[in-house]
Short mmCIF file of C-alpha atoms in Angstrom, two decimals:
data_model
loop_
_atom_site.label_atom_id
_atom_site.label_comp_id
_atom_site.label_asym_id
_atom_site.label_seq_id
_atom_site.Cartn_x
_atom_site.Cartn_y
_atom_site.Cartn_z
CA MET A 1 -9.94 46.14 -22.03
CA PRO A 2 -8.64 44.85 -18.68
CA ASP A 3 -6.02 42.13 -18.98
CA ILE A 4 -6.65 38.74 -17.34
CA LYS A 5 -3.74 36.42 -16.65
CA LEU A 6 -3.58 32.75 -15.70
CA LEU A 7 -0.79 31.80 -13.28
CA ASP A 8 0.40 28.24 -12.69
CA CYS A 9 1.92 27.40 -9.30
CA THR A 10 2.39 23.63 -9.69
CA LEU A 11 6.14 23.61 -9.13
CA ARG A 12 5.86 25.86 -6.08
CA ASP A 13 2.59 25.00 -4.30
CA GLY A 14 2.46 21.48 -5.71
CA GLY A 15 5.88 20.90 -4.23
CA TYR A 16 4.33 20.57 -0.78
CA VAL A 17 3.22 17.11 -1.92
CA ASN A 18 6.60 15.80 -3.07
CA SER A 19 8.94 18.02 -1.04
CA TRP A 20 9.65 19.95 -4.27
CA ASN A 21 11.75 17.03 -5.50
CA TRP A 22 10.52 17.00 -9.10
CA GLY A 23 13.77 16.08 -10.76
CA PHE A 24 15.50 18.68 -12.92
CA ALA A 25 14.36 17.22 -16.25
CA ALA A 26 10.75 16.77 -15.10
CA ALA A 27 10.54 20.32 -13.75
CA LYS A 28 11.90 21.72 -17.02
CA ASP A 29 9.43 19.61 -18.99
CA ILE A 30 6.47 20.81 -16.90
CA ILE A 31 7.52 24.44 -17.39
CA ALA A 32 7.98 23.89 -21.13
CA SER A 33 4.53 22.27 -21.42
CA LEU A 34 2.89 25.14 -19.54
CA THR A 35 4.76 27.62 -21.73
CA ARG A 36 3.57 25.90 -24.91
CA ALA A 37 0.05 25.90 -23.45
CA GLY A 38 0.21 29.69 -23.40
CA THR A 39 0.07 30.01 -19.59
CA ASP A 40 0.59 33.69 -18.86
CA ILE A 41 2.70 33.25 -15.72
CA VAL A 42 4.52 30.13 -14.51
CA GLU A 43 5.82 30.08 -10.97
CA VAL A 44 8.93 27.93 -10.99
CA GLY A 45 9.63 27.55 -7.27
CA PHE A 46 10.53 29.02 -3.90
CA LEU A 47 13.38 31.25 -2.82
CA ARG A 48 14.37 30.08 0.66
CA ASN A 49 17.36 29.83 2.93
CA VAL A 50 18.47 26.28 2.12
CA ASP A 51 21.73 24.39 2.42
CA GLY A 52 23.34 24.25 -1.00
CA TYR A 53 21.84 23.81 -4.44
CA ASN A 54 19.99 20.68 -5.53
CA PRO A 55 19.01 20.88 -9.22
CA ASP A 56 16.21 18.36 -8.69
CA VAL A 57 14.46 20.53 -6.09
CA THR A 58 12.51 23.70 -6.90
CA VAL A 59 13.53 25.47 -3.67
CA CYS A 60 16.67 27.54 -4.10
CA ASN A 61 18.81 30.20 -2.47
CA THR A 62 19.19 32.40 -5.54
CA ILE A 63 17.20 33.56 -8.52
CA GLU A 64 19.99 32.35 -10.79
CA GLU A 65 19.44 28.75 -9.59
CA LEU A 66 15.73 28.92 -10.35
CA ASN A 67 16.43 30.48 -13.74
CA ARG A 68 18.21 27.28 -14.84
CA LEU A 69 14.77 25.66 -15.14
CA LEU A 70 13.49 28.07 -17.78
CA PRO A 71 13.07 26.95 -21.40
CA ALA A 72 15.01 28.47 -24.29
CA HIS A 73 11.80 29.53 -26.00
CA THR A 74 9.62 31.43 -23.56
CA GLY A 75 6.99 32.77 -25.93
CA SER A 76 4.77 35.27 -24.16
CA THR A 77 5.02 33.54 -20.77
CA MET A 78 6.30 35.41 -17.73
CA TYR A 79 8.12 33.46 -15.00
CA SER A 80 7.74 33.97 -11.27
CA GLY A 81 9.17 32.86 -7.96
CA MET A 82 7.92 33.14 -4.40
CA ALA A 83 9.63 34.16 -1.17
CA MET A 84 8.36 34.37 2.40
CA ARG A 85 9.69 37.18 4.53
CA SER A 86 10.39 34.94 7.51
CA ASN A 87 12.55 32.35 5.73
CA TYR A 88 14.49 34.20 3.03
CA ASP A 89 17.46 36.54 3.37
CA ILE A 90 16.76 39.35 0.92
CA ALA A 91 20.49 40.01 0.63
CA LYS A 92 20.72 36.86 -1.52
CA LEU A 93 18.43 38.36 -4.16
CA SER A 94 20.35 39.87 -7.05
CA PRO A 95 18.78 42.67 -9.11
CA TYR A 96 16.59 41.86 -12.11
CA GLU A 97 18.67 42.05 -15.28
CA GLY A 98 15.96 42.01 -17.92
CA HIS A 99 15.70 38.26 -18.43
CA GLY A 100 14.70 35.10 -16.56
CA ILE A 101 12.29 35.26 -13.65
CA GLU A 102 10.58 38.62 -13.90
CA MET A 103 8.08 38.59 -11.03
CA LEU A 104 8.47 37.73 -7.36
CA ARG A 105 5.51 37.04 -5.12
CA ILE A 106 6.14 37.70 -1.44
CA THR A 107 4.17 36.41 1.53
CA ALA A 108 3.92 37.20 5.21
CA HIS A 109 1.72 36.14 8.11
CA ASP A 110 -0.56 38.44 10.04
CA TYR A 111 1.95 38.57 12.91
CA ASP A 112 4.77 39.87 10.68
CA ILE A 113 2.82 41.74 8.00
CA ARG A 114 4.56 45.03 8.79
CA GLU A 115 7.97 43.45 8.25
CA GLY A 116 6.51 41.84 5.15
CA MET A 117 5.80 45.24 3.67
CA ASP A 118 9.43 46.27 4.20
CA PHE A 119 10.48 43.01 2.54
CA ALA A 120 8.22 43.85 -0.42
CA ARG A 121 9.87 47.24 -0.80
CA GLU A 122 13.28 45.56 -0.98
CA VAL A 123 12.09 43.20 -3.73
CA LYS A 124 10.64 46.02 -5.80
CA ALA A 125 13.83 48.07 -5.36
CA ARG A 126 15.73 45.25 -7.09
CA GLY A 127 13.69 45.76 -10.23
CA TYR A 128 11.26 42.84 -10.14
CA LYS A 129 7.57 42.95 -10.84
CA LEU A 130 6.22 42.58 -7.31
CA SER A 131 3.15 40.67 -6.15
CA ILE A 132 2.12 41.07 -2.51
CA ASN A 133 0.30 37.95 -1.27
CA PRO A 134 -0.66 38.27 2.44
CA ILE A 135 -1.28 34.86 4.00
CA ASN A 136 -4.88 34.07 5.03
CA ILE A 137 -6.81 37.13 3.93
CA MET A 138 -9.87 35.61 5.62
CA GLY A 139 -8.15 36.17 8.97
CA TYR A 140 -8.18 39.97 8.66
CA ALA A 141 -10.92 42.27 9.88
CA ASP A 142 -11.95 44.89 7.31
CA LYS A 143 -10.10 47.67 9.15
CA ASP A 144 -6.85 45.66 9.09
CA LEU A 145 -7.27 44.80 5.43
CA LEU A 146 -7.74 48.51 4.69
CA TRP A 147 -4.42 49.20 6.44
CA ILE A 148 -2.76 46.56 4.23
CA LEU A 149 -4.26 48.14 1.11
CA ASP A 150 -2.94 51.55 2.16
CA GLN A 151 0.53 50.03 2.47
CA VAL A 152 0.18 48.29 -0.90
CA ASN A 153 -0.89 51.52 -2.59
CA GLU A 154 2.18 53.24 -1.15
CA ILE A 155 4.52 50.49 -2.38
CA HIS A 156 2.60 50.22 -5.67
CA PRO A 157 3.39 46.67 -6.76
CA TYR A 158 2.50 45.02 -10.05
CA GLN A 159 -0.09 42.83 -8.29
CA PHE A 160 -1.92 42.25 -5.03
CA SER A 161 -3.32 38.75 -4.42
CA ILE A 162 -6.35 37.63 -2.44
CA VAL A 163 -5.05 34.41 -0.86
CA ASP A 164 -7.52 32.04 0.77
CA THR A 165 -4.80 30.15 2.61
CA PHE A 166 -7.05 27.95 4.74
CA GLY A 167 -9.68 27.36 2.05
CA SER A 168 -12.42 28.91 4.17
CA MET A 169 -13.80 31.37 1.62
CA ARG A 170 -17.42 31.14 0.48
CA ARG A 171 -19.16 33.18 -2.21
CA ARG A 172 -20.31 35.88 0.20
CA ASP A 173 -16.74 36.20 1.52
CA LEU A 174 -15.40 36.54 -2.01
CA GLU A 175 -17.99 39.24 -2.72
CA ARG A 176 -17.04 41.20 0.41
CA ILE A 177 -13.26 40.96 0.02
CA VAL A 178 -13.14 41.58 -3.74
CA SER A 179 -15.38 44.62 -3.30
CA LEU A 180 -13.21 45.96 -0.48
CA VAL A 181 -10.01 45.42 -2.47
CA ASP A 182 -11.38 46.76 -5.74
CA HIS A 183 -12.69 49.96 -4.14
CA ASN A 184 -9.55 50.72 -2.13
CA LEU A 185 -6.64 49.51 -4.26
CA ALA A 186 -5.06 51.78 -6.82
CA PRO A 187 -6.77 51.06 -10.17
CA ASP A 188 -3.56 50.17 -12.02
CA ILE A 189 -2.56 47.41 -9.54
CA ARG A 190 -3.56 43.94 -10.73
CA VAL A 191 -5.72 41.82 -8.38
CA GLY A 192 -4.93 38.11 -8.19
CA LEU A 193 -6.85 35.24 -6.62
CA HIS A 194 -5.31 32.13 -5.02
CA LEU A 195 -7.75 29.46 -3.79
CA HIS A 196 -7.56 26.16 -1.94
CA GLU A 197 -9.84 23.17 -2.19
CA ASN A 198 -10.88 22.58 1.44
CA MET A 199 -14.56 23.07 0.64
CA ALA A 200 -14.46 21.95 -3.02
CA LEU A 201 -15.34 25.53 -3.98
CA SER A 202 -12.22 26.71 -5.82
CA PHE A 203 -13.59 26.34 -9.37
CA CYS A 204 -16.91 27.92 -8.41
CA LEU A 205 -15.21 30.88 -6.71
CA ALA A 206 -12.77 31.38 -9.58
CA GLN A 207 -15.66 31.56 -12.07
CA GLU A 208 -17.46 34.02 -9.80
CA PHE A 209 -14.33 36.19 -9.65
CA LEU A 210 -13.84 36.21 -13.42
CA ASP A 211 -17.53 36.84 -14.07
CA LYS A 212 -17.36 40.09 -12.09
CA HIS A 213 -15.44 41.65 -15.01
CA LEU A 214 -13.68 44.11 -12.74
CA GLY A 215 -12.54 47.26 -14.46
CA ARG A 216 -8.91 46.44 -13.73
CA ASP A 217 -6.30 43.81 -14.59
CA THR A 218 -6.74 40.50 -12.78
CA ALA A 219 -5.07 37.10 -12.40
CA VAL A 220 -6.13 33.65 -11.23
CA ASP A 221 -3.78 30.99 -9.81
CA GLY A 222 -4.11 27.29 -10.46
CA SER A 223 -2.03 24.14 -10.58
CA LEU A 224 -2.05 21.06 -12.76
CA MET A 225 -4.73 18.64 -11.51
CA GLY A 226 -5.08 20.92 -8.45
CA MET A 227 -1.79 19.62 -7.03
CA GLY A 228 -0.81 21.56 -3.94
CA ARG A 229 -0.48 21.53 -0.23
CA ILE A 230 -3.20 19.11 0.76
CA PRO A 231 -6.12 19.38 0.11
CA GLY A 232 -4.84 21.17 -3.00
CA ASN A 233 -5.56 24.12 -5.27
CA LEU A 234 -7.77 25.21 -8.13
CA PRO A 235 -7.08 22.85 -11.08
CA ILE A 236 -5.57 25.08 -13.75
CA GLU A 237 -6.91 22.97 -16.60
CA LEU A 238 -10.50 23.60 -15.43
CA ILE A 239 -10.20 27.35 -15.17
CA ALA A 240 -8.17 27.53 -18.41
CA ASP A 241 -10.99 25.75 -20.24
CA TYR A 242 -13.53 28.10 -18.68
CA MET A 243 -11.49 31.13 -19.74
CA ASN A 244 -11.22 29.76 -23.27
CA GLU A 245 -14.99 29.34 -23.43
CA THR A 246 -16.14 32.57 -21.80
CA LEU A 247 -13.30 35.06 -22.25
CA GLY A 248 -11.94 34.15 -25.68
CA CYS A 249 -8.63 32.88 -24.33
CA HIS A 250 -6.59 30.30 -26.22
CA TYR A 251 -4.83 28.10 -23.66
CA ASP A 252 -3.78 24.75 -25.08
CA ILE A 253 -5.53 22.20 -22.88
CA ASP A 254 -3.77 19.31 -24.66
CA GLU A 255 -0.38 20.54 -23.40
CA MET A 256 -1.77 20.67 -19.85
CA MET A 257 -3.20 17.17 -20.22
CA ASP A 258 0.17 15.87 -21.39
CA ALA A 259 1.94 17.38 -18.37
CA ILE A 260 -0.65 15.89 -16.05
CA GLN A 261 -0.34 12.43 -17.59
CA ASP A 262 3.46 12.44 -17.62
CA HIS A 263 4.24 14.07 -14.30
CA ILE A 264 1.26 14.77 -12.01
CA ALA A 265 -1.12 11.79 -12.18
CA PRO A 266 1.62 9.30 -11.13
CA LEU A 267 2.27 11.40 -8.02
CA LYS A 268 -1.41 11.42 -7.07
CA GLY A 269 -1.25 7.64 -6.99
CA GLU A 270 1.29 7.93 -4.15
CA THR A 271 -0.15 10.90 -2.22
CA ALA A 272 -3.76 11.85 -2.76
CA TRP A 273 -4.88 15.45 -2.60
CA GLY A 274 -8.32 16.97 -3.05
CA TYR A 275 -11.37 17.49 -0.88
CA THR A 276 -11.61 15.57 2.40
CA PRO A 277 -13.96 16.23 5.35
CA ALA A 278 -11.20 16.98 7.88
CA TYR A 279 -9.81 19.80 5.72
CA PHE A 280 -13.32 21.14 5.27
CA LEU A 281 -13.53 21.35 9.06
CA SER A 282 -10.26 23.26 9.38
CA ALA A 283 -11.56 25.67 6.72
CA ARG A 284 -14.91 25.95 8.46
CA TYR A 285 -13.16 27.47 11.48
CA ASN A 286 -10.50 29.25 9.37
CA LEU A 287 -7.68 27.32 11.03
CA HIS A 288 -4.23 26.32 9.80
CA ARG A 289 -4.57 23.08 7.82
CA ASP A 290 -1.85 21.42 9.93
CA TYR A 291 -4.39 21.08 12.73
CA ALA A 292 -6.57 18.85 10.56
CA GLU A 293 -3.51 16.83 9.54
CA HIS A 294 -2.44 16.52 13.16
CA TYR A 295 -5.77 15.09 14.26
CA LEU A 296 -6.02 12.82 11.23
CA ASP A 297 -2.61 11.38 12.12
CA LYS A 298 -3.88 10.47 15.58
CA GLY A 299 -5.83 7.71 13.85
CA ASP A 300 -8.47 7.36 16.58
CA LEU A 301 -10.71 10.36 15.93
CA THR A 302 -13.83 10.50 13.81
CA ASN A 303 -14.63 13.55 11.70
CA ARG A 304 -17.25 14.34 14.35
CA ASP A 305 -14.51 14.33 17.02
CA ILE A 306 -12.29 16.59 14.93
CA ASN A 307 -15.20 18.97 14.41
CA HIS A 308 -15.83 19.24 18.15
CA ILE A 309 -12.15 19.80 18.97
CA LEU A 310 -11.64 22.46 16.29
CA ALA A 311 -14.80 24.28 17.38
CA GLY A 312 -13.16 25.05 20.73
CA PHE A 313 -9.98 26.59 19.35
CA ASP A 314 -8.66 29.87 20.71
CA ARG A 315 -8.64 32.28 17.75
CA SER A 316 -5.16 33.44 18.68
CA LYS A 317 -3.93 29.96 17.70
CA ALA A 318 -5.60 29.95 14.28
CA THR A 319 -2.91 31.30 11.97
CA ALA A 320 0.34 29.76 13.26
CA TYR A 321 0.25 26.03 13.92
CA ASP A 322 0.89 25.19 17.59
CA LYS A 323 1.39 21.44 18.08
CA ASP A 324 1.54 21.62 21.88
CA TYR A 325 -1.75 23.49 22.00
CA ALA A 326 -3.35 20.98 19.59
CA ASP A 327 -2.16 18.08 21.75
CA ARG A 328 -3.52 19.72 24.89
CA LEU A 329 -6.98 20.05 23.36
CA TYR A 330 -6.76 16.45 22.16
CA ARG A 331 -5.96 15.20 25.66
CA GLU A 332 -8.72 17.30 27.19
CA TYR A 333 -11.18 15.91 24.68
CA GLN A 334 -10.11 12.32 25.24
CA ASN A 335 -9.91 12.58 29.02
CA ARG A 336 -13.58 13.02 29.72
CA ALA A 337 -13.68 11.54 33.20
CA VAL A 338 -16.08 8.87 34.45
CA ASP A 339 -16.32 7.08 37.76
CA ASP A 340 -14.55 3.82 36.84
CA THR A 341 -14.27 2.34 40.34
CA ALA A 342 -16.85 -0.40 39.79
CA ALA A 343 -15.54 -1.20 36.30
CA LEU A 344 -12.00 -1.68 37.60
CA ASP A 345 -13.21 -3.89 40.43
CA THR A 346 -14.95 -6.13 37.89
CA LEU A 347 -11.91 -6.26 35.63
CA ARG A 348 -9.52 -7.02 38.49
CA THR A 349 -11.65 -10.06 39.25
CA ALA A 350 -11.66 -11.04 35.56
CA PHE A 351 -7.93 -10.61 34.89
CA GLY A 352 -6.13 -10.78 38.25
CA GLY A 353 -3.44 -13.48 38.32
CA LYS A 354 -4.43 -14.83 34.89
CA THR A 355 -2.78 -15.38 31.52
CA VAL A 356 -4.70 -13.28 29.01
CA LEU A 357 -4.75 -13.84 25.26
CA VAL A 358 -4.86 -10.44 23.53
CA LEU A 359 -6.10 -10.32 19.94
CA ALA A 360 -5.12 -7.32 17.81
CA PRO A 361 -6.71 -6.79 14.38
CA GLY A 362 -3.59 -7.58 12.33
CA ALA A 363 -3.68 -9.34 8.95
CA SER A 364 -2.13 -12.51 10.45
CA LEU A 365 -5.49 -13.31 12.04
CA ALA A 366 -7.07 -13.56 8.60
CA GLU A 367 -4.77 -16.50 7.85
CA GLU A 368 -5.19 -20.10 8.92
CA ALA A 369 -1.80 -20.18 10.67
CA GLY A 370 -2.73 -17.22 12.84
CA ARG A 371 -6.11 -18.61 13.77
CA SER A 372 -4.58 -22.00 14.57
CA ALA A 373 -2.11 -20.29 16.91
CA VAL A 374 -5.01 -18.63 18.69
CA ALA A 375 -6.90 -21.92 18.98
CA ALA A 376 -3.84 -23.64 20.44
CA ALA A 377 -3.02 -20.92 22.95
CA LYS A 378 -3.33 -21.84 26.61
CA ALA A 379 -4.89 -18.79 28.23
CA ASP A 380 -7.40 -18.15 30.99
CA CYS A 381 -9.35 -15.53 29.04
CA ILE A 382 -9.38 -13.70 25.70
CA VAL A 383 -9.65 -9.95 25.06
CA SER A 384 -9.81 -8.38 21.58
CA ALA A 385 -8.55 -4.85 20.93
CA ASN A 386 -10.62 -2.46 18.82
CA PHE A 387 -12.48 -5.27 17.03
CA CYS A 388 -14.44 -8.41 17.78
CA PRO A 389 -13.30 -11.54 15.90
CA GLU A 390 -15.68 -13.88 14.12
CA PHE A 391 -13.47 -16.98 14.33
CA CYS A 392 -13.49 -17.18 18.14
CA GLN A 393 -15.45 -15.76 21.04
CA PRO A 394 -13.51 -13.41 23.32
CA ASP A 395 -14.42 -12.90 26.95
CA TYR A 396 -14.23 -9.11 26.49
CA ALA A 397 -13.92 -6.70 23.57
CA PHE A 398 -11.86 -3.62 24.40
CA PHE A 399 -12.34 -0.36 22.45
CA THR A 400 -10.48 2.95 22.49
CA ASN A 401 -11.10 4.18 18.96
CA SER A 402 -14.32 6.00 18.16
CA LYS A 403 -14.03 5.21 14.45
CA ARG A 404 -14.10 1.47 15.23
CA PHE A 405 -16.60 1.74 18.06
CA GLU A 406 -19.22 3.67 16.09
CA LYS A 407 -19.47 0.86 13.53
CA LEU A 408 -20.44 -1.71 16.15
CA ASP A 409 -23.80 -3.32 16.67
CA LEU A 410 -23.45 -3.73 20.41
CA ALA A 411 -26.51 -5.95 20.64
CA ALA A 412 -24.86 -8.43 18.29
CA LEU A 413 -21.59 -8.70 20.21
CA PRO A 414 -21.02 -12.10 21.86
CA CYS A 415 -19.25 -10.64 24.90
CA PRO A 416 -19.17 -7.63 27.25
CA VAL A 417 -17.36 -4.48 26.10
CA VAL A 418 -14.70 -2.48 27.91
CA LEU A 419 -14.49 1.12 26.75
CA THR A 420 -12.23 4.07 27.41
CA SER A 421 -14.03 7.22 28.54
CA ASN A 422 -13.32 9.19 25.35
CA LEU A 423 -16.00 7.17 23.53
CA ARG A 424 -19.46 8.69 23.36
CA PRO A 425 -22.16 7.84 24.04
CA LEU A 426 -21.21 5.26 26.67
CA PRO A 427 -23.83 2.50 26.38
CA GLN A 428 -25.70 1.11 29.33
CA GLY A 429 -23.84 -1.82 30.89
CA ALA A 430 -20.45 -1.10 29.31
CA LEU A 431 -17.38 -1.18 31.53
CA ALA A 432 -15.88 2.30 31.12
CA VAL A 433 -12.33 3.11 32.23
CA ASN A 434 -10.88 6.61 32.31
CA TYR A 435 -8.84 7.26 29.20
CA ASP A 436 -6.05 9.05 31.04
CA ARG A 437 -5.35 5.97 33.18
CA LEU A 438 -4.32 4.09 30.06
CA ASP A 439 -3.02 6.79 27.70
CA VAL A 440 0.47 5.93 26.48
CA GLN A 441 1.53 9.61 26.40
CA ASN A 442 3.81 8.94 23.45
CA ALA A 443 3.08 11.11 20.43
CA SER A 444 4.96 8.81 18.05
CA LEU A 445 2.71 5.88 18.99
CA GLY A 446 -0.61 7.68 19.16
CA SER A 447 -3.40 6.17 21.24
CA ASN A 448 -2.48 2.59 20.47
CA SER A 449 -5.19 0.18 21.62
CA VAL A 450 -2.80 -2.73 22.26
CA LEU A 451 -0.58 -0.63 24.52
CA MET A 452 -3.61 0.78 26.33
CA LEU A 453 -4.97 -2.73 26.84
CA LEU A 454 -1.62 -3.90 28.22
CA ARG A 455 -1.70 -1.00 30.68
CA LEU A 456 -5.20 -2.01 31.73
CA LEU A 457 -4.19 -5.65 32.22
CA ARG A 458 -1.23 -4.62 34.33
CA LEU A 459 -3.47 -2.30 36.37
CA CYS A 460 -5.82 -5.23 36.95
CA GLY A 461 -3.07 -7.64 38.04
CA ALA A 462 -2.81 -9.97 35.02
CA LYS A 463 0.01 -12.50 35.28
CA ALA A 464 1.05 -12.77 31.61
CA VAL A 465 -0.08 -11.94 28.06
CA LEU A 466 -0.12 -13.97 24.87
CA LEU A 467 -0.27 -11.52 21.97
CA ALA A 468 -1.70 -12.35 18.53
CA GLY A 469 -2.42 -10.15 15.51
CA ALA A 470 -0.09 -7.34 16.55
CA ASP A 471 1.70 -7.59 13.21
CA GLY A 472 3.28 -4.16 12.92
CA TYR A 473 3.85 -2.30 9.66
CA LYS A 474 5.76 -3.75 6.71
CA PRO A 475 5.93 -2.28 3.19
CA GLY A 476 3.75 -4.16 0.73
CA THR A 477 1.97 -6.16 3.43
CA PRO A 478 -1.59 -5.50 4.65
CA ALA A 479 -1.63 -4.09 8.16
CA TYR A 480 -5.07 -5.34 9.14
CA ALA A 481 -7.23 -8.41 8.68
CA ASP A 482 -10.14 -6.15 7.75
CA SER A 483 -9.25 -4.42 4.48
CA LEU A 484 -11.64 -1.57 5.32
CA LEU A 485 -9.50 -0.47 8.26
CA HIS A 486 -7.26 2.49 7.57
CA ALA A 487 -3.58 1.64 7.27
CA HIS A 488 -1.21 4.36 8.48
CA THR A 489 0.99 4.70 5.41
CA GLY A 490 3.54 6.78 7.29
CA ARG A 491 4.28 4.02 9.77
CA GLY A 492 7.27 1.79 9.28
CA ALA A 493 10.48 0.71 10.94
CA ALA A 494 10.66 3.62 13.39
CA PHE A 495 7.12 3.02 14.60
CA ASN A 496 7.76 -0.73 14.91
CA THR A 497 10.87 -0.07 17.01
CA ALA A 498 9.00 2.34 19.29
CA MET A 499 6.18 -0.18 19.74
CA ALA A 500 8.62 -2.98 20.53
CA GLY A 501 10.21 -0.86 23.24
CA ALA A 502 6.84 0.12 24.70
CA ILE A 503 5.66 -3.50 24.84
CA LYS A 504 8.85 -4.58 26.57
CA ALA A 505 8.44 -1.77 29.10
CA CYS A 506 4.76 -2.44 29.85
CA GLY A 507 5.51 -4.40 33.03
CA LEU A 508 3.98 -7.68 31.83
CA ASP A 509 5.40 -10.93 30.51
CA VAL A 510 4.32 -10.69 26.84
CA THR A 511 4.74 -13.58 24.37
CA PHE A 512 4.01 -13.14 20.66
CA ILE A 513 2.18 -16.15 19.23
CA THR A 514 1.87 -14.78 15.66
CA PRO A 515 4.67 -13.14 13.61
CA SER A 516 5.19 -9.49 14.48
CA GLU A 517 7.48 -6.66 13.45
CA TYR A 518 7.34 -5.61 17.11
CA ALA A 519 9.10 -8.79 18.17
CA LYS A 520 12.22 -8.24 16.06
#
């Protein structure tokens, strides 16, 4: 009967969530729990070129350092590590001596797959069970995958893995690739499957793979609670339970539940992983997940916007993340030009030579003190930024963010709107200003509506600005008056400092009338 193995990659792939800083005792406990659960293979971490040894981190220079994590009683469990050709010096790898980590899984991108095969040969020559895991198998045409399989047959590793790096695989893709691999790979080479959760299909695809009952040895990867590089992996506890029920396996689900409760669930409270629409979109176009993260971090794009940007990607940019290219497409998308001559003439009349009270949507404007400061302010006109307050009537509401703009009922607004040209559709009667006139061009600040409004006021000849509700980011304090607005959890002191400098450099006399981290 073909042998089916279950491989856990929590400490390796899950480490993308916590920078592999598990703590030595916690990592050992997770490995021990998975061993007691009867997990066939436990991957304990990465081999990489790193500075020094940190026992709390599951990324190490040598196999001996990773071996320190292994339990005294290993049962029938095999232990594995992973190395990528481009970031590990094979000279650091000592030969396998019959104990400790027995298998090494090696990875390479499409652009260095040939070098990756040479790297694989070096690993096998040192006596380890070898698994060859090419990155993003969905990115290969059939003819290129056949070349890879020829190379794999020549090297003859213990295992070859189908790795859906960008989570873009559907059932028909699984059928095609598994069939191609099964019919062209030497029959005594194990076939593994590594899935990601971009489309919430990992459990479905894993069941489909196991239900094929290939006439060869196979393996399926998973991680506790699906922890892995966001959006995550196949939850090992789900597929273990399925294997118990359908294949007569005997994995101890209680041990997995204990490890999740003690070590994994608390981490998910800090950094969520799992299906999200933006990662579905990156998978839909088979693109590196960093592109979705990049556009999410912008903070001013809807999922619809992200979909439209990703749809226009050059396929040569799909596999290796290119930040400059992503930013160029973002700017092109935002800078959809309009004729703003008439709008600027109107706004110069409205703001020229005047003191303008600018209202940002900070939490201070939900408090009585903040609203009293607004009521007492001596200004010629009021403009709100990316929201329209209920406690006072602004003269204009200024919007740059499509996520905020799309929620508006324009007919219910008590004042005219000023929009940047990236927003679509532009409603009849709105004052639209070209986005690129106001763009801050500072990646660390994103497309900040307050800074863009200050640029507009300067362009229109305002005399001075009174600024309220621009609170900044402070740990443990709400960022916005509206609790439904997304708070950028990664923003803190560095962002506040950058904002303070940008406000000072805006060319206007700006006075804060509510407390702000930007004023410190």
